[in-house]
Amino acid sequence: MNYYNNENQNDNIDAHHQSEIFFGDDDVVSIGQWILIIIGIGIPFIGIGVAIYLAFGATNENLNNFGKALLILMVIGLFLAVLLGACSY
Protein backbone atom coordinates (compact mmCIF):
# COMPACT_ATOMS: atom_id res chain seq x y z
CA MET A 1 0.00 0.00 0.00
CA ASN A 2 2.78 2.43 0.86
CA TYR A 3 4.56 1.68 -2.43
CA TYR A 4 1.39 2.53 -4.35
CA ASN A 5 1.07 5.92 -2.61
CA ASN A 6 4.69 6.82 -3.34
CA GLU A 7 4.25 5.86 -6.98
CA ASN A 8 1.20 8.16 -7.31
CA GLN A 9 3.06 11.01 -5.67
CA ASN A 10 5.93 10.59 -8.14
CA ASP A 11 3.45 10.62 -11.04
CA ASN A 12 1.93 13.87 -9.75
CA ILE A 13 5.35 15.47 -9.41
CA ASP A 14 6.34 14.35 -12.92
CA ALA A 15 3.07 15.68 -14.39
CA HIS A 16 3.57 19.03 -12.66
CA HIS A 17 7.17 19.22 -13.89
CA GLN A 18 6.09 18.42 -17.44
CA SER A 19 3.43 21.15 -17.34
CA GLU A 20 6.07 23.67 -16.21
CA ILE A 21 8.27 22.69 -19.13
CA PHE A 22 5.38 22.87 -21.59
CA PHE A 23 4.02 26.24 -20.42
CA GLY A 24 7.45 27.84 -19.98
CA ASP A 25 7.05 28.97 -16.37
CA ASP A 26 10.78 28.80 -15.73
CA ASP A 27 12.07 29.88 -19.14
CA VAL A 28 14.65 32.60 -19.25
CA VAL A 29 13.48 35.64 -21.22
CA SER A 30 15.97 36.29 -24.02
CA ILE A 31 17.52 39.63 -24.87
CA GLY A 32 15.53 39.80 -28.09
CA GLN A 33 12.27 39.28 -26.20
CA TRP A 34 13.18 42.04 -23.74
CA ILE A 35 13.98 44.41 -26.63
CA LEU A 36 10.59 43.71 -28.24
CA ILE A 37 8.81 44.17 -24.91
CA ILE A 38 10.53 47.51 -24.26
CA ILE A 39 9.78 48.74 -27.80
CA GLY A 40 6.13 47.67 -27.39
CA ILE A 41 5.85 49.49 -24.07
CA GLY A 42 7.28 52.66 -25.63
CA ILE A 43 4.58 52.93 -28.31
CA PRO A 44 1.73 55.18 -27.09
CA PHE A 45 -1.55 53.38 -26.26
CA ILE A 46 -0.09 50.04 -27.39
CA GLY A 47 2.15 50.05 -24.33
CA ILE A 48 -0.90 49.82 -22.07
CA GLY A 49 -2.06 46.73 -23.95
CA VAL A 50 1.42 45.19 -23.74
CA ALA A 51 1.52 45.83 -19.99
CA ILE A 52 -1.93 44.28 -19.50
CA TYR A 53 -0.93 41.24 -21.57
CA LEU A 54 2.29 40.79 -19.60
CA ALA A 55 0.50 41.17 -16.27
CA PHE A 56 -2.37 38.79 -16.94
CA GLY A 57 -1.74 36.81 -20.14
CA ALA A 58 1.92 35.82 -20.19
CA THR A 59 2.78 32.33 -19.00
CA ASN A 60 6.20 33.28 -17.66
CA GLU A 61 6.08 34.31 -14.01
CA ASN A 62 8.88 36.86 -14.48
CA LEU A 63 6.94 38.59 -17.25
CA ASN A 64 3.77 38.51 -15.12
CA ASN A 65 5.54 40.27 -12.27
CA PHE A 66 7.14 42.78 -14.65
CA GLY A 67 3.75 43.55 -16.19
CA LYS A 68 2.09 44.04 -12.80
CA ALA A 69 4.90 46.34 -11.64
CA LEU A 70 4.64 48.27 -14.90
CA LEU A 71 0.88 48.75 -14.47
CA ILE A 72 1.39 49.98 -10.91
CA LEU A 73 3.98 52.51 -12.11
CA MET A 74 1.66 53.65 -14.91
CA VAL A 75 -1.17 54.26 -12.42
CA ILE A 76 1.18 56.19 -10.11
CA GLY A 77 2.42 58.26 -13.06
CA LEU A 78 -1.14 59.00 -14.18
CA PHE A 79 -2.10 60.05 -10.64
CA LEU A 80 0.91 62.36 -10.36
CA ALA A 81 0.24 63.87 -13.81
CA VAL A 82 -3.37 64.62 -12.87
CA LEU A 83 -2.33 65.99 -9.48
CA LEU A 84 0.37 68.26 -10.89
CA GLY A 85 -1.87 69.30 -13.77
CA ALA A 86 -4.60 70.33 -11.34
CA CYS A 87 -2.11 72.31 -9.26
CA SER A 88 -0.97 74.37 -12.23
CA TYR A 89 -4.26 76.28 -12.53
N, CA, C and O atoms as CSV, one atom per row, in Angstrom:
chain,resi,resn,atom,element,x,y,z
A,1,MET,N,N,0.830,-1.198,0.000
A,1,MET,CA,C,0.000,0.000,0.000
A,1,MET,C,C,0.868,1.252,0.000
A,1,MET,O,O,0.575,2.204,-0.724
A,2,ASN,N,N,1.908,1.265,0.785
A,2,ASN,CA,C,2.776,2.426,0.863
A,2,ASN,C,C,3.498,2.650,-0.471
A,2,ASN,O,O,3.685,3.791,-0.895
A,3,TYR,N,N,3.900,1.563,-1.127
A,3,TYR,CA,C,4.564,1.676,-2.426
A,3,TYR,C,C,3.631,2.324,-3.446
A,3,TYR,O,O,4.073,3.139,-4.255
A,4,TYR,N,N,2.370,1.977,-3.418
A,4,TYR,CA,C,1.391,2.530,-4.349
A,4,TYR,C,C,1.249,4.039,-4.150
A,4,TYR,O,O,1.188,4.791,-5.123
A,5,ASN,N,N,1.197,4.484,-2.885
A,5,ASN,CA,C,1.067,5.921,-2.612
A,5,ASN,C,C,2.282,6.694,-3.090
A,5,ASN,O,O,2.143,7.785,-3.644
A,6,ASN,N,N,3.475,6.144,-2.882
A,6,ASN,CA,C,4.692,6.822,-3.335
A,6,ASN,C,C,4.724,6.901,-4.855
A,6,ASN,O,O,5.176,7.898,-5.416
A,7,GLU,N,N,4.250,5.862,-5.518
A,7,GLU,CA,C,4.248,5.857,-6.976
A,7,GLU,C,C,3.305,6.938,-7.511
A,7,GLU,O,O,3.641,7.615,-8.483
A,8,ASN,N,N,2.132,7.112,-6.895
A,8,ASN,CA,C,1.195,8.158,-7.314
A,8,ASN,C,C,1.762,9.544,-7.065
A,8,ASN,O,O,1.564,10.451,-7.874
A,9,GLN,N,N,2.463,9.715,-5.956
A,9,GLN,CA,C,3.062,11.009,-5.667
A,9,GLN,C,C,4.118,11.348,-6.717
A,9,GLN,O,O,4.205,12.493,-7.160
A,10,ASN,N,N,4.923,10.356,-7.118
A,10,ASN,CA,C,5.932,10.592,-8.143
A,10,ASN,C,C,5.283,10.938,-9.469
A,10,ASN,O,O,5.797,11.785,-10.201
A,11,ASP,N,N,4.155,10.297,-9.801
A,11,ASP,CA,C,3.446,10.616,-11.039
A,11,ASP,C,C,2.930,12.050,-11.018
A,11,ASP,O,O,2.992,12.750,-12.029
A,12,ASN,N,N,2.419,12.491,-9.862
A,12,ASN,CA,C,1.926,13.865,-9.749
A,12,ASN,C,C,3.058,14.866,-9.896
A,12,ASN,O,O,2.894,15.900,-10.544
A,13,ILE,N,N,4.201,14.571,-9.302
A,13,ILE,CA,C,5.349,15.470,-9.410
A,13,ILE,C,C,5.823,15.529,-10.849
A,13,ILE,O,O,6.117,16.611,-11.357
A,14,ASP,N,N,5.903,14.377,-11.523
A,14,ASP,CA,C,6.339,14.354,-12.920
A,14,ASP,C,C,5.360,15.118,-13.810
A,14,ASP,O,O,5.792,15.842,-14.707
A,15,ALA,N,N,4.064,14.976,-13.587
A,15,ALA,CA,C,3.066,15.680,-14.392
A,15,ALA,C,C,3.186,17.187,-14.180
A,15,ALA,O,O,3.077,17.961,-15.132
A,16,HIS,N,N,3.411,17.602,-12.936
A,16,HIS,CA,C,3.572,19.026,-12.662
A,16,HIS,C,C,4.831,19.558,-13.332
A,16,HIS,O,O,4.817,20.646,-13.907
A,17,HIS,N,N,5.916,18.797,-13.260
A,17,HIS,CA,C,7.168,19.223,-13.888
A,17,HIS,C,C,7.014,19.321,-15.401
A,17,HIS,O,O,7.540,20.245,-16.021
A,18,GLN,N,N,6.298,18.376,-15.996
A,18,GLN,CA,C,6.086,18.418,-17.438
A,18,GLN,C,C,5.230,19.624,-17.829
A,18,GLN,O,O,5.461,20.225,-18.878
A,19,SER,N,N,4.252,19.984,-17.008
A,19,SER,CA,C,3.430,21.152,-17.340
A,19,SER,C,C,4.257,22.426,-17.242
A,19,SER,O,O,4.043,23.353,-18.024
A,20,GLU,N,N,5.202,22.496,-16.295
A,20,GLU,CA,C,6.071,23.668,-16.206
A,20,GLU,C,C,6.944,23.782,-17.445
A,20,GLU,O,O,7.168,24.884,-17.946
A,21,ILE,N,N,7.440,22.659,-17.943
A,21,ILE,CA,C,8.274,22.687,-19.135
A,21,ILE,C,C,7.438,23.097,-20.337
A,21,ILE,O,O,7.895,23.883,-21.167
A,22,PHE,N,N,6.226,22.580,-20.443
A,22,PHE,CA,C,5.375,22.872,-21.595
A,22,PHE,C,C,4.938,24.331,-21.621
A,22,PHE,O,O,4.959,24.965,-22.676
A,23,PHE,N,N,4.540,24.872,-20.463
A,23,PHE,CA,C,4.024,26.236,-20.418
A,23,PHE,C,C,5.123,27.276,-20.283
A,23,PHE,O,O,4.836,28.466,-20.415
A,24,GLY,N,N,6.346,26.895,-20.030
A,24,GLY,CA,C,7.448,27.837,-19.983
A,24,GLY,C,C,7.473,28.703,-18.739
A,24,GLY,O,O,7.872,29.865,-18.814
A,25,ASP,N,N,7.058,28.173,-17.595
A,25,ASP,CA,C,7.047,28.971,-16.373
A,25,ASP,C,C,8.445,29.366,-15.928
A,25,ASP,O,O,8.628,30.430,-15.335
A,26,ASP,N,N,9.422,28.532,-16.203
A,26,ASP,CA,C,10.777,28.795,-15.727
A,26,ASP,C,C,11.724,29.193,-16.846
A,26,ASP,O,O,12.938,29.220,-16.641
A,27,ASP,N,N,11.196,29.504,-18.029
A,27,ASP,CA,C,12.069,29.877,-19.137
A,27,ASP,C,C,12.717,31.225,-18.881
A,27,ASP,O,O,12.118,32.127,-18.296
A,28,VAL,N,N,13.947,31.337,-19.331
A,28,VAL,CA,C,14.651,32.605,-19.254
A,28,VAL,C,C,14.193,33.460,-20.429
A,28,VAL,O,O,14.098,32.970,-21.555
A,29,VAL,N,N,13.911,34.723,-20.175
A,29,VAL,CA,C,13.482,35.636,-21.223
A,29,VAL,C,C,14.736,36.120,-21.943
A,29,VAL,O,O,15.657,36.641,-21.314
A,30,SER,N,N,14.769,35.948,-23.251
A,30,SER,CA,C,15.967,36.287,-24.019
A,30,SER,C,C,16.090,37.801,-24.204
A,30,SER,O,O,15.149,38.556,-23.962
A,31,ILE,N,N,17.267,38.212,-24.633
A,31,ILE,CA,C,17.523,39.630,-24.867
A,31,ILE,C,C,16.604,40.162,-25.965
A,31,ILE,O,O,16.079,41.271,-25.857
A,32,GLY,N,N,16.413,39.378,-27.009
A,32,GLY,CA,C,15.525,39.796,-28.092
A,32,GLY,C,C,14.101,39.998,-27.623
A,32,GLY,O,O,13.434,40.939,-28.055
A,33,GLN,N,N,13.621,39.125,-26.739
A,33,GLN,CA,C,12.271,39.278,-26.199
A,33,GLN,C,C,12.166,40.550,-25.357
A,33,GLN,O,O,11.172,41.272,-25.435
A,34,TRP,N,N,13.201,40.819,-24.549
A,34,TRP,CA,C,13.183,42.041,-23.743
A,34,TRP,C,C,13.169,43.276,-24.631
A,34,TRP,O,O,12.460,44.239,-24.340
A,35,ILE,N,N,13.946,43.261,-25.713
A,35,ILE,CA,C,13.978,44.410,-26.629
A,35,ILE,C,C,12.592,44.643,-27.230
A,35,ILE,O,O,12.122,45.779,-27.290
A,36,LEU,N,N,11.938,43.565,-27.676
A,36,LEU,CA,C,10.591,43.712,-28.239
A,36,LEU,C,C,9.591,44.212,-27.199
A,36,LEU,O,O,8.720,45.021,-27.515
A,37,ILE,N,N,9.712,43.737,-25.971
A,37,ILE,CA,C,8.810,44.174,-24.905
A,37,ILE,C,C,9.003,45.662,-24.633
A,37,ILE,O,O,8.027,46.401,-24.499
A,38,ILE,N,N,10.248,46.101,-24.551
A,38,ILE,CA,C,10.528,47.507,-24.256
A,38,ILE,C,C,10.069,48.401,-25.405
A,38,ILE,O,O,9.524,49.479,-25.164
A,39,ILE,N,N,10.279,47.974,-26.647
A,39,ILE,CA,C,9.785,48.743,-27.800
A,39,ILE,C,C,8.257,48.808,-27.759
A,39,ILE,O,O,7.683,49.872,-27.993
A,40,GLY,N,N,7.597,47.695,-27.467
A,40,GLY,CA,C,6.134,47.669,-27.390
A,40,GLY,C,C,5.591,48.574,-26.310
A,40,GLY,O,O,4.559,49.219,-26.496
A,41,ILE,N,N,6.287,48.629,-25.166
A,41,ILE,CA,C,5.855,49.492,-24.071
A,41,ILE,C,C,6.006,50.962,-24.458
A,41,ILE,O,O,5.214,51.801,-24.028
A,42,GLY,N,N,7.015,51.278,-25.264
A,42,GLY,CA,C,7.279,52.662,-25.632
A,42,GLY,C,C,6.313,53.249,-26.640
A,42,GLY,O,O,6.275,54.469,-26.804
A,43,ILE,N,N,5.535,52.430,-27.319
A,43,ILE,CA,C,4.577,52.931,-28.308
A,43,ILE,C,C,3.319,53.401,-27.572
A,43,ILE,O,O,2.723,52.639,-26.810
A,44,PRO,N,N,2.915,54.659,-27.802
A,44,PRO,CA,C,1.734,55.176,-27.094
A,44,PRO,C,C,0.485,54.324,-27.335
A,44,PRO,O,O,0.252,53.846,-28.446
A,45,PHE,N,N,-0.292,54.146,-26.307
A,45,PHE,CA,C,-1.552,53.381,-26.264
A,45,PHE,C,C,-1.323,51.877,-26.431
A,45,PHE,O,O,-2.022,51.085,-25.799
A,46,ILE,N,N,-0.387,51.471,-27.246
A,46,ILE,CA,C,-0.088,50.036,-27.394
A,46,ILE,C,C,0.647,49.539,-26.158
A,46,ILE,O,O,0.514,48.377,-25.776
A,47,GLY,N,N,1.415,50.411,-25.538
A,47,GLY,CA,C,2.149,50.045,-24.326
A,47,GLY,C,C,1.242,49.605,-23.199
A,47,GLY,O,O,1.600,48.722,-22.419
A,48,ILE,N,N,0.066,50.215,-23.107
A,48,ILE,CA,C,-0.896,49.816,-22.072
A,48,ILE,C,C,-1.371,48.388,-22.332
A,48,ILE,O,O,-1.488,47.584,-21.407
A,49,GLY,N,N,-1.643,48.084,-23.599
A,49,GLY,CA,C,-2.059,46.726,-23.953
A,49,GLY,C,C,-0.961,45.708,-23.700
A,49,GLY,O,O,-1.229,44.599,-23.238
A,50,VAL,N,N,0.277,46.086,-24.001
A,50,VAL,CA,C,1.417,45.194,-23.743
A,50,VAL,C,C,1.546,44.938,-22.246
A,50,VAL,O,O,1.765,43.802,-21.826
A,51,ALA,N,N,1.413,45.985,-21.445
A,51,ALA,CA,C,1.521,45.830,-19.995
A,51,ALA,C,C,0.409,44.943,-19.446
A,51,ALA,O,O,0.653,44.114,-18.570
A,52,ILE,N,N,-0.811,45.111,-19.953
A,52,ILE,CA,C,-1.926,44.280,-19.498
A,52,ILE,C,C,-1.697,42.822,-19.900
A,52,ILE,O,O,-1.953,41.909,-19.116
A,53,TYR,N,N,-1.212,42.612,-21.133
A,53,TYR,CA,C,-0.933,41.237,-21.565
A,53,TYR,C,C,0.150,40.604,-20.697
A,53,TYR,O,O,0.020,39.452,-20.283
A,54,LEU,N,N,1.210,41.346,-20.421
A,54,LEU,CA,C,2.286,40.794,-19.599
A,54,LEU,C,C,1.801,40.482,-18.188
A,54,LEU,O,O,2.184,39.468,-17.605
A,55,ALA,N,N,0.961,41.353,-17.642
A,55,ALA,CA,C,0.503,41.165,-16.269
A,55,ALA,C,C,-0.457,39.995,-16.123
A,55,ALA,O,O,-0.424,39.290,-15.114
A,56,PHE,N,N,-1.312,39.780,-17.118
A,56,PHE,CA,C,-2.374,38.788,-16.937
A,56,PHE,C,C,-2.398,37.677,-17.982
A,56,PHE,O,O,-3.099,36.684,-17.787
A,57,GLY,N,N,-1.658,37.808,-19.083
A,57,GLY,CA,C,-1.744,36.811,-20.137
A,57,GLY,C,C,-0.482,36.011,-20.375
A,57,GLY,O,O,-0.543,34.925,-20.951
A,58,ALA,N,N,0.656,36.519,-19.947
A,58,ALA,CA,C,1.916,35.824,-20.195
A,58,ALA,C,C,2.024,34.605,-19.287
A,58,ALA,O,O,1.548,34.623,-18.152
A,59,THR,N,N,2.649,33.550,-19.791
A,59,THR,CA,C,2.782,32.329,-19.004
A,59,THR,C,C,4.042,32.328,-18.159
A,59,THR,O,O,4.165,31.504,-17.252
A,60,ASN,N,N,4.967,33.210,-18.421
A,60,ASN,CA,C,6.200,33.280,-17.661
A,60,ASN,C,C,5.970,34.137,-16.422
A,60,ASN,O,O,5.474,35.259,-16.519
A,61,GLU,N,N,6.332,33.607,-15.268
A,61,GLU,CA,C,6.084,34.314,-14.009
A,61,GLU,C,C,6.883,35.613,-13.928
A,61,GLU,O,O,6.406,36.594,-13.359
A,62,ASN,N,N,8.084,35.632,-14.487
A,62,ASN,CA,C,8.879,36.855,-14.479
A,62,ASN,C,C,8.200,37.961,-15.283
A,62,ASN,O,O,8.178,39.117,-14.862
A,63,LEU,N,N,7.649,37.601,-16.436
A,63,LEU,CA,C,6.942,38.588,-17.249
A,63,LEU,C,C,5.655,39.042,-16.579
A,63,LEU,O,O,5.274,40.207,-16.691
A,64,ASN,N,N,4.974,38.120,-15.873
A,64,ASN,CA,C,3.772,38.506,-15.116
A,64,ASN,C,C,4.100,39.554,-14.065
A,64,ASN,O,O,3.399,40.558,-13.943
A,65,ASN,N,N,5.154,39.324,-13.313
A,65,ASN,CA,C,5.539,40.272,-12.272
A,65,ASN,C,C,5.982,41.598,-12.873
A,65,ASN,O,O,5.660,42.657,-12.334
A,66,PHE,N,N,6.713,41.557,-13.979
A,66,PHE,CA,C,7.136,42.783,-14.653
A,66,PHE,C,C,5.920,43.574,-15.135
A,66,PHE,O,O,5.869,44.794,-14.979
A,67,GLY,N,N,4.951,42.886,-15.715
A,67,GLY,CA,C,3.747,43.553,-16.195
A,67,GLY,C,C,2.948,44.190,-15.070
A,67,GLY,O,O,2.446,45.304,-15.218
A,68,LYS,N,N,2.827,43.489,-13.945
A,68,LYS,CA,C,2.095,44.039,-12.804
A,68,LYS,C,C,2.805,45.265,-12.243
A,68,LYS,O,O,2.163,46.265,-11.921
A,69,ALA,N,N,4.139,45.188,-12.124
A,69,ALA,CA,C,4.901,46.339,-11.638
A,69,ALA,C,C,4.771,47.516,-12.601
A,69,ALA,O,O,4.663,48.666,-12.175
A,70,LEU,N,N,4.784,47.225,-13.891
A,70,LEU,CA,C,4.642,48.272,-14.898
A,70,LEU,C,C,3.280,48.948,-14.806
A,70,LEU,O,O,3.192,50.171,-14.906
A,71,LEU,N,N,2.216,48.167,-14.618
A,71,LEU,CA,C,0.880,48.751,-14.471
A,71,LEU,C,C,0.781,49.624,-13.221
A,71,LEU,O,O,0.153,50.682,-13.246
A,72,ILE,N,N,1.396,49.182,-12.142
A,72,ILE,CA,C,1.387,49.976,-10.912
A,72,ILE,C,C,2.099,51.306,-11.142
A,72,ILE,O,O,1.611,52.351,-10.713
A,73,LEU,N,N,3.255,51.275,-11.818
A,73,LEU,CA,C,3.980,52.511,-12.106
A,73,LEU,C,C,3.198,53.419,-13.050
A,73,LEU,O,O,3.245,54.641,-12.913
A,74,MET,N,N,2.479,52.833,-14.006
A,74,MET,CA,C,1.656,53.650,-14.908
A,74,MET,C,C,0.535,54.347,-14.148
A,74,MET,O,O,0.245,55.513,-14.417
A,75,VAL,N,N,-0.097,53.658,-13.208
A,75,VAL,CA,C,-1.169,54.259,-12.419
A,75,VAL,C,C,-0.608,55.377,-11.539
A,75,VAL,O,O,-1.225,56.435,-11.418
A,76,ILE,N,N,0.553,55.151,-10.925
A,76,ILE,CA,C,1.180,56.188,-10.106
A,76,ILE,C,C,1.532,57.401,-10.971
A,76,ILE,O,O,1.301,58.540,-10.563
A,77,GLY,N,N,2.088,57.163,-12.160
A,77,GLY,CA,C,2.419,58.262,-13.062
A,77,GLY,C,C,1.197,59.046,-13.500
A,77,GLY,O,O,1.232,60.274,-13.573
A,78,LEU,N,N,0.106,58.331,-13.795
A,78,LEU,CA,C,-1.144,59.003,-14.177
A,78,LEU,C,C,-1.675,59.854,-13.030
A,78,LEU,O,O,-2.116,60.984,-13.240
A,79,PHE,N,N,-1.633,59.312,-11.823
A,79,PHE,CA,C,-2.097,60.050,-10.640
A,79,PHE,C,C,-1.268,61.311,-10.439
A,79,PHE,O,O,-1.822,62.382,-10.189
A,80,LEU,N,N,0.049,61.198,-10.545
A,80,LEU,CA,C,0.914,62.365,-10.360
A,80,LEU,C,C,0.707,63.399,-11.460
A,80,LEU,O,O,0.744,64.600,-11.195
A,81,ALA,N,N,0.487,62.937,-12.704
A,81,ALA,CA,C,0.242,63.866,-13.810
A,81,ALA,C,C,-1.051,64.640,-13.594
A,81,ALA,O,O,-1.103,65.845,-13.840
A,82,VAL,N,N,-2.093,63.957,-13.137
A,82,VAL,CA,C,-3.374,64.620,-12.872
A,82,VAL,C,C,-3.227,65.583,-11.695
A,82,VAL,O,O,-3.740,66.701,-11.736
A,83,LEU,N,N,-2.531,65.152,-10.657
A,83,LEU,CA,C,-2.333,65.991,-9.477
A,83,LEU,C,C,-1.539,67.243,-9.815
A,83,LEU,O,O,-1.922,68.343,-9.415
A,84,LEU,N,N,-0.457,67.096,-10.534
A,84,LEU,CA,C,0.371,68.259,-10.888
A,84,LEU,C,C,-0.333,69.134,-11.932
A,84,LEU,O,O,-0.170,70.355,-11.926
A,85,GLY,N,N,-1.101,68.528,-12.810
A,85,GLY,CA,C,-1.865,69.303,-13.772
A,85,GLY,C,C,-2.929,70.137,-13.104
A,85,GLY,O,O,-3.185,71.267,-13.520
A,86,ALA,N,N,-3.557,69.596,-12.069
A,86,ALA,CA,C,-4.598,70.333,-11.343
A,86,ALA,C,C,-3.998,71.455,-10.511
A,86,ALA,O,O,-4.654,72.469,-10.275
A,87,CYS,N,N,-2.763,71.285,-10.065
A,87,CYS,CA,C,-2.106,72.305,-9.262
A,87,CYS,C,C,-1.595,73.475,-10.097
A,87,CYS,O,O,-1.266,74.525,-9.544
A,88,SER,N,N,-1.522,73.314,-11.405
A,88,SER,CA,C,-0.967,74.374,-12.228
A,88,SER,C,C,-1.978,75.457,-12.572
A,88,SER,O,O,-1.605,76.475,-13.155
A,89,TYR,N,N,-3.254,75.264,-12.227
A,89,TYR,CA,C,-4.260,76.282,-12.532
A,89,TYR,C,C,-4.296,77.350,-11.495
A,89,TYR,O,O,-5.089,78.286,-11.600
